[in-house]
Amino acid sequence: RRCRSPGRAIDSGDDFDRALEAIGRPSVLKTRRFGYDGKGQRMIRAEGAIERSAIMAEFGGAPLILEGFVPFEREVSVVAARSADGSFAAFDLCENEHRDHILAVTRVPATGISPETAASAIAIARRIADALDYVGVLAVEMFLVREGESERVVVNEIAPRVHNSGHWTIEGALTSQFAQHVRAVCGWPLGDAARTGGMRVEMHNLIGDEAEGWREILARPGAHLHLYGKGEFRPGRKMGHVTRLIP
Ligand SMILES: Nc1ncnc2c1ncn2[C@@H]1O[C@H](COP(=O)(O)OP(=O)(O)OP(=O)(O)O)[C@@H](O)[C@H]1O
Ligand SMILES: [Mg+2]
């Protein structure tokens, strides 16, 4: 069974027509490189006329991919490390809530997903890391899709690095994703990826002026505040995050 969303590369107007024919609508048009936080992305709706040249002009001639829209129930990610000797350690499955295409909240462990599906998500991430002979921490973003009684995950994106949905590990896991990355690239034994005290964890990104509330956040019991020291607030800019461990 397919475990990634269908996609077609687009480098010309003809490719655009062929991709639309093959993938259908609704679909999502994305730049193939340098996209983040939903930048370089545009929805192609199911209905209405398509202004091909106007749409392509928006992207300024960048190489594109058209992806089929995945009607997902929720979004999850696997953050895991692989070492050169093939050893592998995954953190618990993360559930990610996006607002305006930007990650807003990560909750761990993910809810509303069976233990079998969570295990298969981690197995898929391991297969990807093995296939790439990958060394270090990586994140694999996935959609949870429900079809009648059955559920499965569909891979959306691979981030070959430490990832925002793994920031909770700083306090929430016995080894943080950053320490784990160093262990992996140095060929040291990987650390224990279990959650601290088996607690549930929530990580909230502070986006734009949300970071102005830092004083109030510090007053909340159990809140761990991280500010990134960016010079100015801008709408949609990730300024920091707060992690909360929930007994
Ligand atoms: N094929 C799709 N079907 C449905 N929703 C999608 C699809 N592709 C993207 N999205 C939505 O847009 C969000 C951002 O997409 P994606 O992760 O591909 O982009 P990004 O800009 O590279 O983000 P990131 O900041 O994670 O690097 C996804 O988390 C999802 O909510
Ligand atoms: Mg993404």
mmCIF file of C-alpha atoms and ligand atoms in Angstrom:
data_model
loop_
_atom_site.group_PDB
_atom_site.id
_atom_site.type_symbol
_atom_site.label_atom_id
_atom_site.label_comp_id
_atom_site.label_asym_id
_atom_site.label_seq_id
_atom_site.Cartn_x
_atom_site.Cartn_y
_atom_site.Cartn_z
ATOM 1 C CA ARG A 1 0.000 0.000 0.000
ATOM 2 C CA ARG A 2 1.107 3.550 -0.741
ATOM 3 C CA CYS A 3 2.622 5.240 2.251
ATOM 4 C CA ARG A 4 3.350 8.615 0.705
ATOM 5 C CA SER A 5 1.129 11.218 -0.930
ATOM 6 C CA PRO A 6 1.011 11.080 -4.742
ATOM 7 C CA GLY A 7 3.121 13.775 -6.428
ATOM 8 C CA ARG A 8 4.451 14.927 -9.818
ATOM 9 C CA ALA A 9 7.382 17.215 -10.588
ATOM 10 C CA ILE A 10 6.645 20.388 -12.574
ATOM 11 C CA ASP A 11 9.306 22.283 -14.517
ATOM 12 C CA SER A 12 7.218 23.708 -17.368
ATOM 13 C CA GLY A 13 3.687 24.664 -18.376
ATOM 14 C CA ASP A 14 3.241 21.296 -20.100
ATOM 15 C CA ASP A 15 4.341 19.497 -16.930
ATOM 16 C CA PHE A 16 1.751 21.540 -15.043
ATOM 17 C CA ASP A 17 -1.077 20.274 -17.270
ATOM 18 C CA ARG A 18 0.174 16.683 -17.134
ATOM 19 C CA ALA A 19 0.566 16.772 -13.350
ATOM 20 C CA LEU A 20 -2.937 18.190 -12.884
ATOM 21 C CA GLU A 21 -4.291 15.460 -15.144
ATOM 22 C CA ALA A 22 -2.470 12.737 -13.202
ATOM 23 C CA ILE A 23 -3.001 14.006 -9.647
ATOM 24 C CA GLY A 24 -6.390 15.702 -9.996
ATOM 25 C CA ARG A 25 -7.950 18.273 -7.642
ATOM 26 C CA PRO A 26 -7.926 19.299 -4.878
ATOM 27 C CA SER A 27 -4.160 19.275 -4.756
ATOM 28 C CA VAL A 28 -1.295 21.258 -3.280
ATOM 29 C CA LEU A 29 1.347 22.992 -5.374
ATOM 30 C CA LYS A 30 4.717 23.357 -3.630
ATOM 31 C CA THR A 31 8.208 24.537 -4.416
ATOM 32 C CA ARG A 32 10.579 21.565 -4.430
ATOM 33 C CA ARG A 33 13.240 23.381 -2.432
ATOM 34 C CA PHE A 34 13.525 25.809 0.490
ATOM 35 C CA GLY A 35 9.858 25.632 1.595
ATOM 36 C CA TYR A 36 9.083 25.966 5.298
ATOM 37 C CA ASP A 37 6.159 26.936 7.513
ATOM 38 C CA GLY A 38 3.850 26.659 4.519
ATOM 39 C CA LYS A 39 5.838 29.228 2.522
ATOM 40 C CA GLY A 40 6.051 28.236 -1.122
ATOM 41 C CA GLN A 41 2.713 26.410 -1.046
ATOM 42 C CA ARG A 42 -0.590 26.939 -2.740
ATOM 43 C CA MET A 43 -3.809 25.008 -2.713
ATOM 44 C CA ILE A 44 -5.420 24.104 -6.050
ATOM 45 C CA ARG A 45 -9.116 23.934 -5.260
ATOM 46 C CA ALA A 46 -11.477 21.273 -6.517
ATOM 47 C CA GLU A 47 -13.665 23.840 -8.280
ATOM 48 C CA GLY A 48 -13.123 26.870 -10.476
ATOM 49 C CA ALA A 49 -10.941 27.905 -13.374
ATOM 50 C CA ILE A 50 -7.186 27.478 -13.196
ATOM 51 C CA GLU A 51 -5.019 30.379 -14.325
ATOM 52 C CA ARG A 52 -1.951 28.362 -15.178
ATOM 53 C CA SER A 53 0.402 31.205 -16.100
ATOM 54 C CA ALA A 54 -0.679 33.377 -13.166
ATOM 55 C CA ILE A 55 -0.144 30.502 -10.752
ATOM 56 C CA MET A 56 3.245 29.630 -12.193
ATOM 57 C CA ALA A 57 4.267 33.287 -12.125
ATOM 58 C CA GLU A 58 3.554 33.384 -8.367
ATOM 59 C CA PHE A 59 6.339 30.853 -7.933
ATOM 60 C CA GLY A 60 8.778 32.777 -10.163
ATOM 61 C CA GLY A 61 9.881 29.779 -12.215
ATOM 62 C CA ALA A 62 11.010 27.669 -9.230
ATOM 63 C CA PRO A 63 10.935 23.860 -9.650
ATOM 64 C CA LEU A 64 7.571 22.663 -8.323
ATOM 65 C CA ILE A 65 5.745 19.565 -7.203
ATOM 66 C CA LEU A 66 2.012 18.978 -7.367
ATOM 67 C CA GLU A 67 0.783 16.776 -4.533
ATOM 68 C CA GLY A 68 -2.581 15.139 -4.149
ATOM 69 C CA PHE A 69 -4.512 16.616 -1.215
ATOM 70 C CA VAL A 70 -4.608 14.070 1.604
ATOM 71 C CA PRO A 71 -7.857 14.226 3.609
ATOM 72 C CA PHE A 72 -6.140 13.589 6.914
ATOM 73 C CA GLU A 73 -7.685 13.245 10.357
ATOM 74 C CA ARG A 74 -4.633 14.469 12.214
ATOM 75 C CA GLU A 75 -0.935 15.067 11.691
ATOM 76 C CA VAL A 76 1.821 13.180 13.447
ATOM 77 C CA SER A 77 5.599 12.993 13.262
ATOM 78 C CA VAL A 78 8.314 10.549 14.151
ATOM 79 C CA VAL A 79 11.497 12.103 15.527
ATOM 80 C CA ALA A 80 14.254 9.514 15.614
ATOM 81 C CA ALA A 81 18.002 9.006 15.465
ATOM 82 C CA ARG A 82 20.060 6.564 13.438
ATOM 83 C CA SER A 83 23.751 5.840 13.847
ATOM 84 C CA ALA A 84 26.245 4.658 11.219
ATOM 85 C CA ASP A 85 26.121 1.132 12.690
ATOM 86 C CA GLY A 86 22.365 1.040 12.012
ATOM 87 C CA SER A 87 21.221 1.483 15.599
ATOM 88 C CA PHE A 88 17.985 3.436 15.822
ATOM 89 C CA ALA A 89 16.012 5.152 18.580
ATOM 90 C CA ALA A 90 12.660 6.875 18.095
ATOM 91 C CA PHE A 91 10.919 9.239 20.491
ATOM 92 C CA ASP A 92 7.231 8.581 21.106
ATOM 93 C CA LEU A 93 4.920 9.530 18.283
ATOM 94 C CA CYS A 94 4.187 13.279 18.230
ATOM 95 C CA GLU A 95 0.801 14.761 17.339
ATOM 96 C CA ASN A 96 1.058 18.110 15.583
ATOM 97 C CA GLU A 97 -1.529 20.843 15.317
ATOM 98 C CA HIS A 98 -0.863 23.450 12.638
ATOM 99 C CA ARG A 99 -2.426 26.909 12.474
ATOM 100 C CA ASP A 100 -2.042 28.939 9.283
ATOM 101 C CA HIS A 101 0.405 26.278 7.998
ATOM 102 C CA ILE A 102 2.688 26.794 10.983
ATOM 103 C CA LEU A 103 3.226 24.235 13.718
ATOM 104 C CA ALA A 104 1.339 25.532 16.770
ATOM 105 C CA VAL A 105 1.227 22.653 19.255
ATOM 106 C CA THR A 106 2.925 19.259 19.607
ATOM 107 C CA ARG A 107 1.410 16.705 21.997
ATOM 108 C CA VAL A 108 3.133 13.499 23.036
ATOM 109 C CA PRO A 109 2.153 10.725 22.944
ATOM 110 C CA ALA A 110 -0.148 11.222 19.958
ATOM 111 C CA THR A 111 -3.803 10.554 20.737
ATOM 112 C CA GLY A 112 -6.533 8.944 18.666
ATOM 113 C CA ILE A 113 -4.150 6.513 16.993
ATOM 114 C CA SER A 114 -3.852 2.818 17.737
ATOM 115 C CA PRO A 115 -0.611 1.423 19.182
ATOM 116 C CA GLU A 116 -0.237 -0.670 16.009
ATOM 117 C CA THR A 117 -0.469 2.369 13.723
ATOM 118 C CA ALA A 118 1.935 4.289 15.978
ATOM 119 C CA ALA A 119 4.373 1.376 15.743
ATOM 120 C CA SER A 120 3.987 1.228 11.954
ATOM 121 C CA ALA A 121 4.732 4.987 11.761
ATOM 122 C CA ILE A 122 7.987 4.395 13.608
ATOM 123 C CA ALA A 123 8.794 1.383 11.418
ATOM 124 C CA ILE A 124 8.271 3.537 8.285
ATOM 125 C CA ALA A 125 10.636 6.195 9.671
ATOM 126 C CA ARG A 126 13.232 3.504 10.328
ATOM 127 C CA ARG A 127 12.899 2.137 6.784
ATOM 128 C CA ILE A 128 13.414 5.643 5.396
ATOM 129 C CA ALA A 129 16.491 6.227 7.595
ATOM 130 C CA ASP A 130 17.948 2.814 6.634
ATOM 131 C CA ALA A 131 17.280 3.358 2.931
ATOM 132 C CA LEU A 132 19.136 6.703 3.052
ATOM 133 C CA ASP A 133 21.899 5.240 5.253
ATOM 134 C CA TYR A 134 21.064 8.292 7.341
ATOM 135 C CA VAL A 135 23.142 9.359 10.358
ATOM 136 C CA GLY A 136 21.751 11.803 12.932
ATOM 137 C CA VAL A 137 18.282 12.907 14.031
ATOM 138 C CA LEU A 138 15.541 13.147 11.446
ATOM 139 C CA ALA A 139 11.819 13.856 11.547
ATOM 140 C CA VAL A 140 9.230 12.266 9.304
ATOM 141 C CA GLU A 141 5.931 14.150 9.111
ATOM 142 C CA MET A 142 2.886 12.030 8.383
ATOM 143 C CA PHE A 143 -0.844 12.305 7.931
ATOM 144 C CA LEU A 144 -3.163 9.941 9.789
ATOM 145 C CA VAL A 145 -5.809 8.786 7.342
ATOM 146 C CA ARG A 146 -8.913 6.897 8.342
ATOM 147 C CA GLU A 147 -10.706 4.690 5.842
ATOM 148 C CA GLY A 148 -13.747 3.107 7.446
ATOM 149 C CA GLU A 149 -12.487 0.900 10.260
ATOM 150 C CA SER A 150 -8.852 1.056 9.281
ATOM 151 C CA GLU A 151 -6.304 3.806 9.802
ATOM 152 C CA ARG A 152 -2.884 4.307 8.276
ATOM 153 C CA VAL A 153 -0.194 6.918 8.005
ATOM 154 C CA VAL A 154 0.883 8.682 4.801
ATOM 155 C CA VAL A 155 4.307 10.336 4.708
ATOM 156 C CA ASN A 156 4.189 14.065 3.963
ATOM 157 C CA GLU A 157 7.695 15.368 4.494
ATOM 158 C CA ILE A 158 11.124 14.286 5.678
ATOM 159 C CA ALA A 159 13.198 16.767 7.674
ATOM 160 C CA PRO A 160 16.805 15.487 7.783
ATOM 161 C CA ARG A 161 17.639 17.320 11.015
ATOM 162 C CA VAL A 162 16.408 18.068 14.505
ATOM 163 C CA HIS A 163 12.843 19.299 14.185
ATOM 164 C CA ASN A 164 10.379 21.702 15.803
ATOM 165 C CA SER A 165 8.065 18.789 16.682
ATOM 166 C CA GLY A 166 10.981 17.352 18.709
ATOM 167 C CA HIS A 167 11.682 20.457 20.831
ATOM 168 C CA TRP A 168 9.636 18.941 23.667
ATOM 169 C CA THR A 169 12.428 16.375 24.184
ATOM 170 C CA ILE A 170 14.624 19.020 25.882
ATOM 171 C CA GLU A 171 12.647 18.530 29.101
ATOM 172 C CA GLY A 172 10.207 15.815 28.098
ATOM 173 C CA ALA A 173 12.572 12.957 27.242
ATOM 174 C CA LEU A 174 15.530 11.335 28.980
ATOM 175 C CA THR A 175 17.724 12.381 26.034
ATOM 176 C CA SER A 176 16.956 15.561 24.062
ATOM 177 C CA GLN A 177 16.873 15.411 20.270
ATOM 178 C CA PHE A 178 19.932 17.696 20.228
ATOM 179 C CA ALA A 179 22.009 15.448 22.518
ATOM 180 C CA GLN A 180 20.792 12.463 20.515
ATOM 181 C CA HIS A 181 21.936 14.060 17.265
ATOM 182 C CA VAL A 182 25.426 14.625 18.673
ATOM 183 C CA ARG A 183 25.549 11.038 19.936
ATOM 184 C CA ALA A 184 24.527 9.723 16.507
ATOM 185 C CA VAL A 185 26.987 11.758 14.458
ATOM 186 C CA CYS A 186 29.848 11.021 16.872
ATOM 187 C CA GLY A 187 29.153 7.281 16.767
ATOM 188 C CA TRP A 188 28.432 7.231 20.498
ATOM 189 C CA PRO A 189 25.718 4.982 21.963
ATOM 190 C CA LEU A 190 22.261 6.498 21.448
ATOM 191 C CA GLY A 191 20.533 7.725 24.599
ATOM 192 C CA ASP A 192 17.245 6.586 26.105
ATOM 193 C CA ALA A 193 14.397 8.200 24.145
ATOM 194 C CA ALA A 194 11.708 7.468 26.764
ATOM 195 C CA ARG A 195 9.574 10.306 28.105
ATOM 196 C CA THR A 196 10.654 11.874 31.405
ATOM 197 C CA GLY A 197 8.794 10.120 34.206
ATOM 198 C CA GLY A 198 6.402 8.709 31.607
ATOM 199 C CA MET A 199 4.632 12.084 31.601
ATOM 200 C CA ARG A 200 2.525 13.504 28.780
ATOM 201 C CA VAL A 201 4.132 16.486 27.120
ATOM 202 C CA GLU A 202 2.804 19.564 25.346
ATOM 203 C CA MET A 203 4.909 22.020 23.388
ATOM 204 C CA HIS A 204 3.430 25.349 22.260
ATOM 205 C CA ASN A 205 5.230 27.493 19.739
ATOM 206 C CA LEU A 206 5.295 31.217 20.480
ATOM 207 C CA ILE A 207 4.481 32.812 17.157
ATOM 208 C CA GLY A 208 4.790 36.534 16.481
ATOM 209 C CA ASP A 209 3.721 38.657 19.450
ATOM 210 C CA GLU A 210 2.699 35.597 21.549
ATOM 211 C CA ALA A 211 6.242 35.790 22.920
ATOM 212 C CA GLU A 212 5.350 39.103 24.548
ATOM 213 C CA GLY A 213 3.492 37.060 27.161
ATOM 214 C CA TRP A 214 6.763 35.522 28.444
ATOM 215 C CA ARG A 215 6.413 36.923 31.962
ATOM 216 C CA GLU A 216 2.976 35.403 32.394
ATOM 217 C CA ILE A 217 4.220 32.095 30.916
ATOM 218 C CA LEU A 218 7.071 31.980 33.442
ATOM 219 C CA ALA A 219 4.512 32.229 36.252
ATOM 220 C CA ARG A 220 2.736 29.049 35.131
ATOM 221 C CA PRO A 221 3.688 26.014 37.190
ATOM 222 C CA GLY A 222 5.757 23.521 35.208
ATOM 223 C CA ALA A 223 6.195 25.733 32.153
ATOM 224 C CA HIS A 224 9.626 25.630 30.514
ATOM 225 C CA LEU A 225 10.159 28.760 28.439
ATOM 226 C CA HIS A 226 12.555 29.000 25.491
ATOM 227 C CA LEU A 227 13.040 32.308 23.664
ATOM 228 C CA TYR A 228 15.214 32.303 20.553
ATOM 229 C CA GLY A 229 16.534 35.851 20.894
ATOM 230 C CA LYS A 230 15.222 36.986 17.507
ATOM 231 C CA GLY A 231 15.367 40.769 17.212
ATOM 232 C CA GLU A 232 11.785 41.634 16.267
ATOM 233 C CA PHE A 233 8.322 40.124 16.402
ATOM 234 C CA ARG A 234 6.867 39.471 12.975
ATOM 235 C CA PRO A 235 3.529 37.801 12.256
ATOM 236 C CA GLY A 236 4.104 34.100 11.593
ATOM 237 C CA ARG A 237 7.653 34.191 12.965
ATOM 238 C CA LYS A 238 8.628 31.495 15.468
ATOM 239 C CA MET A 239 9.965 33.464 18.455
ATOM 240 C CA GLY A 240 10.244 30.656 21.012
ATOM 241 C CA HIS A 241 8.348 27.775 22.570
ATOM 242 C CA VAL A 242 6.969 26.577 25.903
ATOM 243 C CA THR A 243 7.044 22.963 27.069
ATOM 244 C CA ARG A 244 4.796 21.600 29.776
ATOM 245 C CA LEU A 245 5.077 18.159 31.373
ATOM 246 C CA ILE A 246 1.725 16.785 32.480
ATOM 247 C CA PRO A 247 1.754 14.139 35.248
HETATM 248 N N1 LIG B 1 -0.704 16.907 0.250
HETATM 249 C C1 LIG B 1 -1.267 17.531 1.283
HETATM 250 N N2 LIG B 1 -2.529 17.228 1.669
HETATM 251 C C2 LIG B 1 -3.103 17.871 2.734
HETATM 252 N N3 LIG B 1 -2.505 18.814 3.466
HETATM 253 C C3 LIG B 1 -1.249 19.150 3.141
HETATM 254 C C4 LIG B 1 -0.553 18.525 2.042
HETATM 255 N N4 LIG B 1 0.679 19.049 1.973
HETATM 256 C C5 LIG B 1 0.761 19.957 2.973
HETATM 257 N N5 LIG B 1 -0.373 20.036 3.686
HETATM 258 C C6 LIG B 1 -0.613 20.897 4.869
HETATM 259 O O1 LIG B 1 0.347 21.969 4.903
HETATM 260 C C7 LIG B 1 1.268 21.790 6.003
HETATM 261 C C8 LIG B 1 2.692 22.183 5.595
HETATM 262 O O2 LIG B 1 3.118 21.335 4.547
HETATM 263 P P1 LIG B 1 4.614 20.803 4.449
HETATM 264 O O3 LIG B 1 4.983 20.145 5.707
HETATM 265 O O4 LIG B 1 4.747 20.006 3.196
HETATM 266 O O5 LIG B 1 5.311 22.190 4.188
HETATM 267 P P2 LIG B 1 6.479 23.017 4.765
HETATM 268 O O6 LIG B 1 6.171 24.425 4.387
HETATM 269 O O7 LIG B 1 7.707 22.421 4.232
HETATM 270 O O8 LIG B 1 6.412 22.908 6.303
HETATM 271 P P3 LIG B 1 7.542 22.706 7.400
HETATM 272 O O9 LIG B 1 7.516 23.990 8.180
HETATM 273 O O10 LIG B 1 6.997 21.545 8.164
HETATM 274 O O11 LIG B 1 8.858 22.424 6.755
HETATM 275 C C9 LIG B 1 1.158 20.326 6.377
HETATM 276 O O12 LIG B 1 1.578 20.114 7.704
HETATM 277 C C10 LIG B 1 -0.345 20.101 6.138
HETATM 278 O O13 LIG B 1 -1.098 20.658 7.200
HETATM 279 MG MG MG B 2 6.008 20.178 7.175
#
